[in-house]
XYZ file of C-alpha atoms in Angstrom:
477
model
C -58.763 -14.309 9.572
C -57.282 -13.995 12.942
C -58.947 -11.837 14.941
C -56.353 -8.845 16.401
C -57.453 -10.089 20.298
C -56.273 -13.408 19.759
C -52.854 -12.345 18.646
C -52.969 -9.987 21.796
C -53.544 -13.355 24.014
C -50.751 -14.650 22.145
C -48.863 -12.052 22.667
C -49.484 -11.604 26.213
C -49.181 -15.307 26.922
C -45.539 -15.522 24.747
C -44.824 -12.264 28.040
C -45.820 -14.646 30.952
C -44.012 -17.970 29.411
C -40.546 -15.513 29.307
C -41.339 -14.808 32.960
C -41.552 -18.427 33.572
C -37.938 -18.879 34.760
C -36.444 -19.314 38.153
C -36.524 -16.171 40.810
C -33.089 -16.396 40.466
C -33.081 -15.157 36.968
C -36.361 -13.040 37.457
C -34.640 -9.963 38.168
C -32.015 -9.998 35.055
C -35.140 -9.966 33.005
C -37.057 -7.694 34.808
C -36.256 -5.148 32.497
C -36.807 -7.087 29.564
C -40.316 -8.356 30.513
C -41.319 -5.027 30.980
C -40.361 -3.665 27.864
C -42.599 -6.561 26.666
C -45.075 -5.479 28.503
C -45.065 -2.428 26.986
C -44.655 -2.949 23.028
C -47.900 -4.834 23.921
C -49.746 -1.925 25.124
C -48.485 -0.066 22.219
C -49.256 -2.517 19.946
C -52.766 -2.705 21.050
C -52.829 1.150 21.678
C -51.740 1.617 17.873
C -54.230 -0.917 16.766
C -57.064 1.408 18.324
C -55.802 5.312 17.523
C -54.954 4.515 13.682
C -57.534 7.052 12.902
C -56.323 9.404 15.505
C -53.136 11.171 13.085
C -52.494 15.006 12.000
C -54.879 15.612 8.948
C -51.680 15.894 6.637
C -50.430 12.482 7.191
C -54.182 11.030 7.687
C -53.529 8.575 4.790
C -50.060 7.302 6.641
C -50.252 3.414 8.294
C -49.542 2.980 12.019
C -45.792 2.730 11.341
C -44.064 -0.026 14.226
C -47.485 -2.103 15.004
C -45.085 -5.514 14.128
C -41.861 -4.404 15.690
C -40.905 -2.998 18.905
C -39.145 0.679 18.456
C -35.272 1.568 18.764
C -33.428 2.068 21.963
C -32.739 5.885 22.898
C -29.484 4.921 25.183
C -26.878 6.734 23.846
C -23.956 4.881 22.122
C -21.104 7.377 22.506
C -17.513 5.985 22.610
C -16.369 4.725 25.901
C -13.286 5.866 26.275
C -10.712 8.424 24.215
C -12.950 10.950 23.269
C -14.706 14.292 24.439
C -17.503 12.204 25.660
C -16.392 9.473 27.283
C -14.166 8.552 30.074
C -10.479 9.461 30.114
C -9.329 9.928 33.710
C -6.310 8.211 34.177
C -8.274 5.214 36.472
C -10.206 4.419 33.384
C -9.549 0.616 32.248
C -10.885 0.137 28.663
C -12.894 -3.064 28.968
C -15.177 -5.291 26.482
C -17.755 -4.265 28.483
C -21.219 -1.663 27.338
C -23.874 -1.708 29.639
C -24.817 -4.866 31.375
C -23.281 -6.598 27.700
C -19.635 -8.244 27.719
C -17.195 -9.008 30.109
C -13.480 -7.727 31.477
C -10.627 -8.456 29.767
C -8.540 -11.216 31.528
C -6.244 -12.329 29.410
C -3.135 -10.502 26.960
C -3.958 -7.075 25.260
C -2.840 -4.259 22.891
C -3.471 -1.082 25.222
C -2.567 1.407 22.747
C -4.535 -0.502 19.933
C -7.730 -0.938 22.379
C -7.637 3.079 23.324
C -7.530 3.943 19.732
C -10.847 1.721 19.023
C -13.251 1.990 21.199
C -15.821 0.871 18.981
C -14.494 -2.288 18.119
C -13.553 -3.783 21.612
C -16.988 -1.940 22.847
C -19.413 -1.386 20.007
C -22.514 0.486 19.821
C -25.399 -1.801 20.394
C -26.747 -0.966 17.376
C -23.808 -2.354 15.310
C -24.774 -5.765 14.055
C -24.160 -8.459 11.563
C -20.938 -8.691 9.849
C -19.313 -5.676 7.714
C -15.575 -6.415 6.264
C -12.943 -3.996 7.917
C -13.242 -0.214 6.741
C -9.921 0.589 8.158
C -6.402 0.757 7.702
C -3.395 3.181 9.522
C -0.333 4.102 7.683
C 1.153 3.713 10.162
C 0.938 0.030 9.778
C 2.115 -0.410 6.424
C 5.580 -1.844 5.586
C 7.961 1.552 4.592
C 10.210 1.586 1.808
C 12.943 3.561 2.884
C 15.186 4.921 0.092
C 18.437 7.786 -0.120
C 16.137 10.919 -0.026
C 12.656 9.480 0.755
C 10.947 6.854 1.726
C 7.125 5.205 0.479
C 4.142 3.328 2.247
C 0.923 2.284 0.573
C -2.667 0.721 1.313
C -3.682 -1.922 -0.695
C -5.941 -4.542 -1.427
C -3.109 -6.829 0.600
C -3.784 -5.374 3.623
C -7.596 -3.771 3.112
C -9.323 -5.638 0.823
C -12.612 -3.835 1.559
C -11.134 -1.547 -0.499
C -11.737 -3.023 -3.469
C -11.257 -0.007 -6.454
C -9.059 2.837 -4.857
C -5.272 2.818 -3.256
C -3.222 5.224 -1.862
C 0.373 5.788 -0.993
C 1.967 7.898 1.313
C 5.281 9.355 0.215
C 7.884 11.606 1.240
C 10.727 13.232 -0.432
C 13.874 15.703 1.071
C 14.507 18.566 -0.603
C 15.391 18.034 -4.101
C 14.901 14.289 -4.362
C 13.220 12.879 -7.159
C 11.005 10.513 -7.659
C 11.760 8.692 -10.694
C 10.236 9.116 -14.456
C 8.174 6.587 -14.599
C 4.064 5.837 -15.241
C 1.246 3.561 -14.127
C -1.677 1.506 -15.554
C -3.884 3.383 -13.600
C -4.733 6.959 -13.052
C -2.778 8.655 -10.433
C -4.065 11.769 -8.374
C -2.150 13.633 -5.171
C -3.021 16.437 -2.388
C 0.583 17.787 -1.203
C 0.269 17.502 2.661
C 3.279 19.582 3.240
C 5.909 21.423 1.607
C 6.030 22.056 -2.322
C 6.384 19.138 -5.300
C 7.596 19.807 -8.518
C 5.503 17.720 -11.471
C 6.237 17.526 -14.866
C 4.875 15.459 -17.643
C 4.789 15.221 -21.948
C 0.976 13.750 -23.081
C 0.391 11.684 -26.338
C 0.595 14.950 -28.598
C 4.313 15.386 -27.242
C 2.812 18.508 -25.637
C 5.090 19.304 -22.282
C 3.721 20.856 -18.830
C 5.607 21.651 -15.640
C 4.046 23.356 -12.550
C 4.681 23.530 -8.834
C 1.924 22.320 -6.503
C 2.203 23.638 -2.939
C 0.094 22.379 0.358
C -3.550 21.029 0.017
C -2.903 21.803 -3.714
C -3.590 18.436 -6.384
C -2.105 17.253 -9.569
C -3.966 14.317 -11.761
C -2.240 12.051 -14.709
C -4.609 9.656 -16.256
C -3.089 6.278 -17.343
C -0.381 5.212 -19.436
C 1.055 9.338 -19.234
C 4.750 9.541 -17.705
C 5.682 12.097 -14.837
C 8.350 12.653 -12.491
C 8.369 14.561 -9.046
C 10.792 16.260 -6.980
C 11.059 17.918 -3.753
C 11.621 21.577 -4.017
C 13.587 23.750 -1.355
C 10.658 26.185 -0.861
C 10.508 23.985 2.495
C 13.646 23.011 4.488
C 11.671 19.727 4.909
C 11.232 19.157 1.305
C 7.428 17.457 0.662
C 5.123 14.707 1.571
C 1.852 14.017 -0.266
C -1.007 11.723 -1.037
C -1.242 9.438 -3.562
C -4.677 7.799 -4.461
C -5.295 5.303 -7.771
C -8.326 4.117 -8.985
C -7.421 0.449 -8.826
C -7.715 -1.494 -4.979
C -5.118 -3.881 -6.304
C -2.869 -1.218 -7.288
C 0.886 -1.672 -5.876
C 3.687 1.255 -5.999
C 6.109 -1.530 -6.678
C 4.578 -2.385 -9.862
C 5.244 0.901 -11.938
C 6.587 1.637 -15.237
C 10.547 2.966 -14.022
C 12.855 4.917 -16.519
C 16.010 3.069 -15.297
C 14.208 -0.388 -14.812
C 13.048 0.127 -18.740
C 16.501 1.073 -19.500
C 18.427 -1.384 -18.304
C 16.568 -3.923 -19.397
C 16.649 -3.277 -22.987
C 20.081 -4.343 -24.623
C 22.279 -1.438 -24.933
C 23.247 -1.680 -29.070
C 19.078 -1.028 -29.460
C 19.626 1.939 -26.850
C 22.107 3.314 -29.535
C 20.332 2.663 -32.137
C 17.040 3.952 -31.438
C 18.448 7.415 -29.737
C 21.235 7.400 -32.885
C 24.078 7.680 -30.691
C 27.611 6.246 -29.872
C 26.886 2.985 -27.368
C 29.202 4.290 -24.590
C 27.006 6.816 -24.223
C 24.458 4.509 -22.012
C 28.084 3.490 -19.882
C 26.401 4.934 -16.893
C 22.408 4.068 -17.132
C 21.691 2.353 -13.538
C 21.820 -1.364 -14.033
C 18.432 -1.424 -11.820
C 15.583 1.064 -10.301
C 16.318 4.078 -8.823
C 12.654 4.947 -7.659
C 13.605 7.691 -5.377
C 17.057 9.185 -5.196
C 18.568 12.625 -4.202
C 18.948 15.508 -6.522
C 19.573 18.903 -6.454
C 16.440 21.608 -6.082
C 14.594 22.285 -9.665
C 14.487 25.000 -11.912
C 11.373 26.955 -12.032
C 8.953 25.792 -14.402
C 9.078 28.730 -16.182
C 13.185 27.601 -17.630
C 10.889 23.960 -19.115
C 12.400 22.972 -22.337
C 10.024 24.214 -24.816
C 8.110 21.774 -27.231
C 7.135 22.307 -30.619
C 3.831 21.096 -30.330
C 3.025 23.351 -27.365
C 2.408 23.094 -23.887
C -0.274 20.959 -22.848
C -3.821 22.870 -23.343
C -5.229 21.368 -20.262
C -3.605 22.078 -16.385
C -2.655 18.503 -14.740
C -2.767 20.849 -11.656
C -5.126 22.081 -9.287
C -4.379 25.452 -6.771
C -7.319 23.684 -4.427
C -5.509 25.730 -1.405
C -7.322 28.590 -3.216
C -10.904 27.463 -3.242
C -13.003 29.469 -0.630
C -14.697 26.539 2.030
C -18.801 26.513 2.048
C -19.141 27.900 6.161
C -21.995 26.037 7.345
C -22.722 25.349 10.963
C -20.343 22.619 11.941
C -17.491 22.835 10.011
C -16.509 23.329 6.138
C -16.417 21.706 2.855
C -15.368 21.952 -0.522
C -15.832 20.080 -3.790
C -13.650 19.079 -6.253
C -14.529 17.113 -9.665
C -14.110 17.106 -13.354
C -16.603 20.164 -13.767
C -13.692 22.497 -12.293
C -10.635 20.142 -12.354
C -11.308 19.011 -15.730
C -8.509 16.417 -16.793
C -9.686 13.959 -13.606
C -11.930 12.026 -15.058
C -11.404 8.948 -12.402
C -11.298 10.483 -9.209
C -13.108 13.493 -7.593
C -12.949 14.892 -4.122
C -14.128 16.996 -1.271
C -11.763 18.138 1.634
C -14.170 18.387 5.281
C -13.398 20.101 8.702
C -15.599 19.030 11.304
C -16.011 21.207 14.588
C -15.703 18.941 17.783
C -19.505 17.156 18.404
C -20.667 18.053 14.437
C -20.884 15.125 11.828
C -20.858 14.769 7.761
C -24.753 14.280 7.619
C -25.834 10.942 6.895
C -25.660 10.187 3.674
C -24.573 7.549 0.926
C -22.961 7.899 -2.553
C -25.354 6.100 -5.476
C -22.133 4.789 -7.688
C -19.143 5.503 -6.263
C -17.016 4.056 -3.432
C -15.751 6.566 -1.115
C -11.720 6.238 -0.043
C -11.186 8.505 2.958
C -7.675 9.882 4.528
C -7.352 11.538 8.081
C -5.181 14.692 8.433
C -6.058 15.908 11.920
C -8.300 15.318 14.549
C -10.265 11.803 15.913
C -13.747 10.733 14.475
C -16.333 7.731 14.183
C -17.809 6.339 10.854
C -20.692 3.521 11.516
C -21.260 1.874 7.729
C -23.991 0.831 7.131
C -24.330 -2.656 4.622
C -27.940 -2.969 4.693
C -29.501 -6.545 5.464
C -28.780 -5.695 9.393
C -25.137 -5.192 9.006
C -23.703 -2.288 10.545
C -19.909 -1.517 12.347
C -18.675 0.943 13.604
C -14.490 2.445 13.313
C -12.361 4.692 15.057
C -10.125 6.825 13.124
C -7.130 9.192 13.745
C -4.854 11.022 11.439
C -2.563 9.230 9.275
C -6.047 6.756 9.109
C -7.614 5.421 5.830
C -11.175 4.699 5.852
C -13.249 2.512 3.061
C -17.372 2.923 1.907
C -18.339 1.022 -1.121
C -21.047 2.565 -2.904
C -24.242 2.718 -1.718
C -23.427 1.908 1.662
C -25.086 4.739 4.067
C -22.652 6.362 7.017
C -22.008 9.604 8.583
C -18.625 11.153 9.774
C -18.680 12.093 13.383
C -16.185 14.223 14.968
C -15.367 12.872 18.756
C -12.418 14.769 19.494
C -12.092 18.010 21.064
C -10.538 19.423 18.067
C -10.532 20.363 14.683
C -11.443 16.953 12.557
C -9.402 17.127 8.804
C -10.308 14.650 6.467
C -10.640 14.376 2.524
C -13.246 11.951 0.819
C -12.089 10.686 -2.443
C -14.251 8.956 -4.818
C -13.629 6.858 -8.081
C -15.971 8.868 -10.057
C -15.790 11.922 -12.896
C -18.947 13.335 -11.418
C -19.264 14.108 -7.275
C -22.437 12.909 -5.891
C -23.813 11.862 -2.496
C -27.698 11.710 -0.943
C -28.622 13.346 2.239
C -30.815 11.281 4.503
C -32.410 14.366 5.749
C -33.227 15.794 2.133
C -34.378 12.505 0.818
C -37.086 12.450 3.782
C -38.111 16.230 3.708
C -38.892 15.751 -0.187
C -40.928 12.839 0.250
C -44.747 12.804 1.272
C -44.905 13.352 4.761
C -47.883 10.338 5.324
C -44.638 8.104 4.214
C -42.404 9.552 6.900
C -44.917 9.390 9.529
C -46.065 5.536 8.113
C -42.157 4.474 8.353
C -40.988 6.411 11.154
C -43.962 7.789 13.183
C -42.579 11.680 13.144
C -44.786 14.255 14.021
C -46.010 16.574 11.508
C -44.203 19.298 12.893
C -40.561 17.380 12.565
C -40.915 16.507 9.225
C -41.856 20.070 8.900
C -38.157 21.277 9.760
C -35.882 18.246 7.352
C -34.167 20.201 5.220
C -35.015 20.737 1.963
C -31.717 21.660 0.942
C -28.784 19.273 1.506
C -26.634 20.326 5.320
C -23.652 18.146 4.136
C -22.207 18.882 7.972
C -24.614 19.655 11.066
C -23.271 21.191 13.979
C -23.356 19.927 17.770
C -26.243 19.740 19.504
C -27.262 18.846 23.320
C -30.617 17.184 21.568
C -28.713 13.950 23.197
C -28.562 15.593 26.835
C -31.901 14.000 28.045
C -31.039 10.765 26.757
C -27.625 10.720 28.199
C -28.902 11.488 31.648
C -31.783 9.233 31.900
């Protein structure tokens, strides 16, 4: 067996070898040598004092005897946020501390300003994580008379394998024509009021008006229409989310498209009418087109089979959010929105400096949409792979199941976003809650926490964590 004294001597000699380069570069490495010496001393000390551990964690092993400790230097975004230098004289550069160099070639200044953690990433980033950000403003927009639609799917963000989104706008009275999809459709109304209609496989119909902050959901294959009311003179805009990453809004089953591709005599036979009835059927799809303000839902036709017993809409805006230190949150899944069997969500507001706590989702991918404010997310993908992304209003984020992450408000205003999951039941695992509920000796063995600190770990989930001054000492060091 190799003796500890032998290991210590080898480490010491390696420290001398590290310091051996010519004096011209010695100053560059002096801090590294000092750090190495401190690490050797810490290693020797930890070996000699393994028994001097608090009674409640007396069985804990020395936690970091074989590896260095993490750096406590802050890794704030270097510009464009409440913690960074935003003076007019500041020029973003690909530098963080002594790392990197200035940019001397062409650069897109506006993109750089919005993404400080890409040009000058935190030193805690490592390895490789696929792009987890897509601005809807970069999506091709399909312009129609009466509105428009733009989408995010795996064509533009391959990382988002299991969900896709569409941002759609309808002018007052405009109609997204009768259609259906192979996937489920979940919606959050951003502005205005949308009237939805559908008929289920049992011939039961359902018509409802859906306002800002409210939801609708259509299972796969269920036909529906969407129409803007005149309650808001601007009409309506809403976010659609689909439980398939390769979904395309251009591949839906449209009423006019089907009719145009069915022989007229077959149409006449099917509807038991004269063929001339179909003289004004459009020869190609309408998709989005102008219309008149819809009648109230109470004016819908009465079905002999009755009204659909399970609502396709949910008045999410009337749900009171949970207020905690740092912001608010509220959760929706099939336990309350019964028909939504493949998508759950949470709506979150974060105060400046607050975070959505470190956590992960066991089996559900997360699709984010940022409504207001600015924030950042570090995605931890295991095996030393981690990457930080910055988000603004209108951006889409994506985090696959099991990958650790947080959301931090880096701006001066409230950060408002929604988290959407491809599941019937919302689930997450909180890092701090996990550590609070395992034997304290294990936590100390891994992380070197004191008994006093371990006793403060929350035994219930925090979800959000308010801003703190705990980093101020490190910031000024």
